[in-house]
Short mmCIF file of C-alpha atoms in Angstrom, two decimals:
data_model
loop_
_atom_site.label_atom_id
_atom_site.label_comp_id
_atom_site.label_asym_id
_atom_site.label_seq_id
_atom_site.Cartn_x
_atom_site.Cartn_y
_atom_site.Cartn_z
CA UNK W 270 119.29 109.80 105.52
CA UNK W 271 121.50 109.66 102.34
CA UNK W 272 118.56 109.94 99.47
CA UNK W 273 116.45 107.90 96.98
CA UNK W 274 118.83 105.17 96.33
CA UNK W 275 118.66 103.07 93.32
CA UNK W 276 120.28 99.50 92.34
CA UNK W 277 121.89 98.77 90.19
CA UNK W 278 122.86 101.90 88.52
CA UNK W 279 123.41 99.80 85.03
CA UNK W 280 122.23 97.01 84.12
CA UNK W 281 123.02 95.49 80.00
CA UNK W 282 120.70 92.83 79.41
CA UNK W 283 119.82 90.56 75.90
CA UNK W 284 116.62 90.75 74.49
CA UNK W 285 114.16 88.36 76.33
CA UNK W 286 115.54 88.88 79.42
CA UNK W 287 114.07 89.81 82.49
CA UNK W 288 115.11 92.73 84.78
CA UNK W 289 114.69 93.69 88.02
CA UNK W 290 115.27 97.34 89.25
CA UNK W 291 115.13 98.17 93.13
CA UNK W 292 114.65 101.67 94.53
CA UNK W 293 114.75 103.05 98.38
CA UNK W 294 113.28 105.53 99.31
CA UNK W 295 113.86 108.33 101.84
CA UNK W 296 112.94 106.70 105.06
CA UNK W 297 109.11 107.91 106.18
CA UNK W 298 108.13 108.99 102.72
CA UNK W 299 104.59 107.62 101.78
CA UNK W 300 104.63 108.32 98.57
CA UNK W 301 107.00 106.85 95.69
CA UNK W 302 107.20 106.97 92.13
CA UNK W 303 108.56 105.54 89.03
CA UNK W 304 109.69 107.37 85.69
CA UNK W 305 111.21 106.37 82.14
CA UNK W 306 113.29 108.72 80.90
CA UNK W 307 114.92 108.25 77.11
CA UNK W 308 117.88 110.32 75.56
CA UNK W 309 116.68 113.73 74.74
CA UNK W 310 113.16 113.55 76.30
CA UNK W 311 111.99 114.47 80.01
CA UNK W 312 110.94 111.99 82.56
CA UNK W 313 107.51 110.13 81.61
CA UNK W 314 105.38 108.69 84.20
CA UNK W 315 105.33 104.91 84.57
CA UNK W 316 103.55 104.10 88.54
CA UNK W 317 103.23 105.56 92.16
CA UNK W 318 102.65 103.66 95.25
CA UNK W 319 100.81 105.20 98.08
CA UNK W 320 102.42 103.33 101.01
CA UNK W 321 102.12 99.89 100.08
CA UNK W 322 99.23 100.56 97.21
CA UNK W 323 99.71 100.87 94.05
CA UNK W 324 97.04 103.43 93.27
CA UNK W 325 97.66 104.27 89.31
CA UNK W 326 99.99 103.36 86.89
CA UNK W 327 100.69 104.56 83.21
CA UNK W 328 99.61 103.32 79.64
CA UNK W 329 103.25 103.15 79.13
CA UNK W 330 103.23 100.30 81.45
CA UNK W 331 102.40 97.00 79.61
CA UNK W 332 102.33 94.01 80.88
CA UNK W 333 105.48 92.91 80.88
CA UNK W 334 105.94 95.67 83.65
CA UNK W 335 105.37 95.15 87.02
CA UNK W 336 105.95 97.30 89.90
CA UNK W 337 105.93 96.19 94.12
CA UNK W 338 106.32 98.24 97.07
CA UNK W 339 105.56 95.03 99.42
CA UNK W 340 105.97 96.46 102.72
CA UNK W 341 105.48 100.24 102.00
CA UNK W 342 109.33 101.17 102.13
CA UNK W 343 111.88 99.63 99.25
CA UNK W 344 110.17 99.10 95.80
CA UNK W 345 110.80 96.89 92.34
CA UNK W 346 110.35 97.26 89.06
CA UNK W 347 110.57 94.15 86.52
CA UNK W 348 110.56 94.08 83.08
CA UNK W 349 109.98 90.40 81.87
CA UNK W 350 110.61 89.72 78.00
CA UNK W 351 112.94 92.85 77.71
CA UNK W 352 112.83 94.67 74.24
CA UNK W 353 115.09 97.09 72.33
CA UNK W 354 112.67 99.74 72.90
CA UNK W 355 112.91 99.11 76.71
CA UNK W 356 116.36 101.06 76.96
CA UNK W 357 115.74 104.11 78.88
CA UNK W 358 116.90 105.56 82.51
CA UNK W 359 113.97 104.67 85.03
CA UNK W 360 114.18 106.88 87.90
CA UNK W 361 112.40 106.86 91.28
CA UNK W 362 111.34 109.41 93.49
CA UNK W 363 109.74 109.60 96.76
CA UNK W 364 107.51 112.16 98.27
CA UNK W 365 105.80 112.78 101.97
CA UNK W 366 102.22 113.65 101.36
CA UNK W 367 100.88 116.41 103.33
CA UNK W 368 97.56 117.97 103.68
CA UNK W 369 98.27 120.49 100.92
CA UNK W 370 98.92 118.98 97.43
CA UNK W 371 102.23 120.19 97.19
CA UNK W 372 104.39 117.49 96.27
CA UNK W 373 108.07 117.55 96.52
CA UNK W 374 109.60 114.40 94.48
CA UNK W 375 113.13 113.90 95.72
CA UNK W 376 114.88 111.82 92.56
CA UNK W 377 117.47 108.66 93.10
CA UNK W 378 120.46 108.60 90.73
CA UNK W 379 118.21 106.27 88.20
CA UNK W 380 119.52 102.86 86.64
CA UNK W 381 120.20 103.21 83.33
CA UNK W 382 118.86 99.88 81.51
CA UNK W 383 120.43 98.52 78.18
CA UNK W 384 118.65 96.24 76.12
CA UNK W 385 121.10 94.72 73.20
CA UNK C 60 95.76 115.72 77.17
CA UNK C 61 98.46 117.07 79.29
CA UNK C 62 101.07 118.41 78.11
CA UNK C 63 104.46 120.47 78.52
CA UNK C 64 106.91 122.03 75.89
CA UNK C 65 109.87 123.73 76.25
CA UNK C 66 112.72 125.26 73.69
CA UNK C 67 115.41 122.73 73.55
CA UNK C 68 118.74 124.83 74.21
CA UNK C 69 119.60 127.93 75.09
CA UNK C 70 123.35 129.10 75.10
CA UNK C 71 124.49 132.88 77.63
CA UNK C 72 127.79 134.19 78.28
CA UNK C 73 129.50 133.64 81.61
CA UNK C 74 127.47 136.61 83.60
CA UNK C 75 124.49 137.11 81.03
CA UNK C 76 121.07 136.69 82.55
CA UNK C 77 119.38 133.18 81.20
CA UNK C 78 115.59 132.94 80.80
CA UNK C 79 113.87 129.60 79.77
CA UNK C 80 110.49 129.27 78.86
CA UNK C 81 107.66 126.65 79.29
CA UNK C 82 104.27 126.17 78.39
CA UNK C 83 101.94 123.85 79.77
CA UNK C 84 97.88 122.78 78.99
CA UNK C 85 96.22 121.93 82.05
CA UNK C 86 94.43 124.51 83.63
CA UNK C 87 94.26 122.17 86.93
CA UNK C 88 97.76 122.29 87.91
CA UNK C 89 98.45 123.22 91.37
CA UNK C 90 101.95 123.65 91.34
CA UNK C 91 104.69 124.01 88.76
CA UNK C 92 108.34 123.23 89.19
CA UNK C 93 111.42 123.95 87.49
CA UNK C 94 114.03 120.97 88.27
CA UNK C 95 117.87 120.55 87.07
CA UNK C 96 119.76 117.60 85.79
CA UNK C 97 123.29 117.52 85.91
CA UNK C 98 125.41 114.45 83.99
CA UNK C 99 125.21 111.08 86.08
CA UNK C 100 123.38 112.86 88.82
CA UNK C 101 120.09 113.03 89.66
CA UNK C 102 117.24 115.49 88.88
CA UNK C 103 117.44 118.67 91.84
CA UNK C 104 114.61 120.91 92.42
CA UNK C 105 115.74 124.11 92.08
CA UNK C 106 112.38 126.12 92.54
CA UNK C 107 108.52 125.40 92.32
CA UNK C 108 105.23 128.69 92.45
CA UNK C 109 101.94 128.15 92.93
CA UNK C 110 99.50 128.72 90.97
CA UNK C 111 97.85 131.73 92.55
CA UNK C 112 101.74 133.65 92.39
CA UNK C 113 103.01 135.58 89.56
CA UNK C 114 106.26 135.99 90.62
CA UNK C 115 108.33 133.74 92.95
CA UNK C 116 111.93 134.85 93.64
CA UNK C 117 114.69 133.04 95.23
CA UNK C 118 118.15 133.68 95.10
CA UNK C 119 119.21 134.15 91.50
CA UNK C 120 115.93 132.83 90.69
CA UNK C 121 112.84 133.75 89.30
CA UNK C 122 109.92 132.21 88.33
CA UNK C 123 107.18 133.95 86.39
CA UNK C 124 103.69 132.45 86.03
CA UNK C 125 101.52 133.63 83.32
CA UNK C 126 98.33 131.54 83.87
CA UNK C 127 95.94 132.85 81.33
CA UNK C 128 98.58 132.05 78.72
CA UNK C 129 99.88 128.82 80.46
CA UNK C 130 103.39 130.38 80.08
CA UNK C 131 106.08 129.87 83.05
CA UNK C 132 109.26 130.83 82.60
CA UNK C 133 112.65 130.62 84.79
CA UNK C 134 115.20 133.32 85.06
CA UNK C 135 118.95 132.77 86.37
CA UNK C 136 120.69 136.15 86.67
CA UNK C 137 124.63 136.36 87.04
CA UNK C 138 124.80 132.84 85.08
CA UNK C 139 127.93 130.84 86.03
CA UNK C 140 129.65 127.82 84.31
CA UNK C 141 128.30 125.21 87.06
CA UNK C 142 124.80 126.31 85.96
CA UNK C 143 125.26 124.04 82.41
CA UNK C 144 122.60 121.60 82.67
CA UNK C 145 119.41 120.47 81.66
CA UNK C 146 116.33 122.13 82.82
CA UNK C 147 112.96 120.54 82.83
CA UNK C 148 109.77 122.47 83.98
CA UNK C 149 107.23 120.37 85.19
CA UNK C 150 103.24 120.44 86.23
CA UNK C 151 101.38 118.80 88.84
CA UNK C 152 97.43 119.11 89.24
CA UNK C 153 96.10 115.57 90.13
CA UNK C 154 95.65 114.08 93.48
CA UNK C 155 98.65 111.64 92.86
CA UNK C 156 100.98 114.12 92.53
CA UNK C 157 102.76 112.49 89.52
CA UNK C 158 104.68 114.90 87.53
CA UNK C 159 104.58 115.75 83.62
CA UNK C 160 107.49 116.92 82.73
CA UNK C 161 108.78 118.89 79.56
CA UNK C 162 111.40 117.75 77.31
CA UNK C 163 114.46 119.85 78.66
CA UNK C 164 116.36 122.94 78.11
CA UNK C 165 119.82 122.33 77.67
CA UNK C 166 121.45 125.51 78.87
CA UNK C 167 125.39 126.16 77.86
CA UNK C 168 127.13 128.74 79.52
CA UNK C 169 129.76 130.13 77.49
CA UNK C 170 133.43 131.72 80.25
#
């Protein structure tokens, strides 16, 4: 298993737009999450999907956000109507959830989004 | 609400010991991890204690966990050049496991 893989890595994009981000996970892990992370500032919490559930997701996250993890493995992330403010690295992780509630979150590379 | 701060940079000499500090407000968390983020890769966790441990030691690492104070901090001894990075401690208490992370230490080692 090679990681949390991401795709695409960049994506530029007009205002208006809509985006789609996809993230894989490490093969087996139940657990995955999504994060916005803007210059300067640590990793915010956007969603995490418990197998194929989406069990909470973020204020951050308005409604132009969506988030899928259809079959419990890959996941997506759109953004319809991107705006400026939208610009950030959105990373994924994925987790295996154990009895015990520690939680190791192994990180893909991220895909940094660009809204002009 | 939660929340986690952390100074913003932190510059040792080539060899110096580094220690970077974090505070944190919710009593609840379970666990709390110290992770790394190199430029164009990925964030690494380097280390994690529980929240029963003081003291958790690994390697050229060591974690110190103050509860009563909310106060963790990270030590690096024999710092090195590749150890430049960002540093971002991080608490997890709820059921989901989602992290909240702190705003990042930049640390610059200096040959």
């Amino acid at each position: 298993d090679t990681g949390v893989s991401q795709d695409p890595r960049h994506k530029i994009t007009k205002r208006g737009q809509n985006v789609t981000f996809r993230c894989d996970p490490i093969s087996e892990h139940n657990r995955l999450y999504w994060y916005r992370q803007t210059l300067g500032q640590g990793p915010e919490f956007l969603t995490y999907f418990q197998n194929e559930a989406q069990l909470e997701k973020s204020r951050l996250l308005s409604d132009r956000f969506s988030a899928e993890r259809p079959k419990g493995s890959f996941s997506t992330l759109e953004i319809q109507r991107t705006e400026q403010g939208d610009s950030a690295m959105y990373l994924c992780a994925s987790s295996f959830l154990t009895g015990d509630s520690y939680n190791e979150q192994f990180f893909g590379p991220g895909t940094r989004l660009t809204v002009l | 609400g939660e929340d986690v701060e952390q100074s913003l940079f932190l510059s040792v000499r080539e060899g110096d010991s580094s220690v970077i500090n974090c505070t944190y407000t919710d009593s609840s968390s379970t666990y709390l991890y110290w992770y790394k983020q190199e430029p164009g890769a990925g964030l690494q966790l380097l280390t994690y204690i529980f929240s029963n441990m003081d003291m958790k030691q690994d390697q050229r690492l060591t974690v110190l966990l103050n509860k009563k104070d909310k106060h963790l901090s990270l030590r690096i001894a024999d710092t090195q050049t590749g150890d430049s990075a960002i540093y971002f401690c991080a608490e997890s208490g709820s059921n989901t496991g989602k992290l909240i992370f702190g705003q990042g230490t930049t640390l610059q080692v200096k040959p």
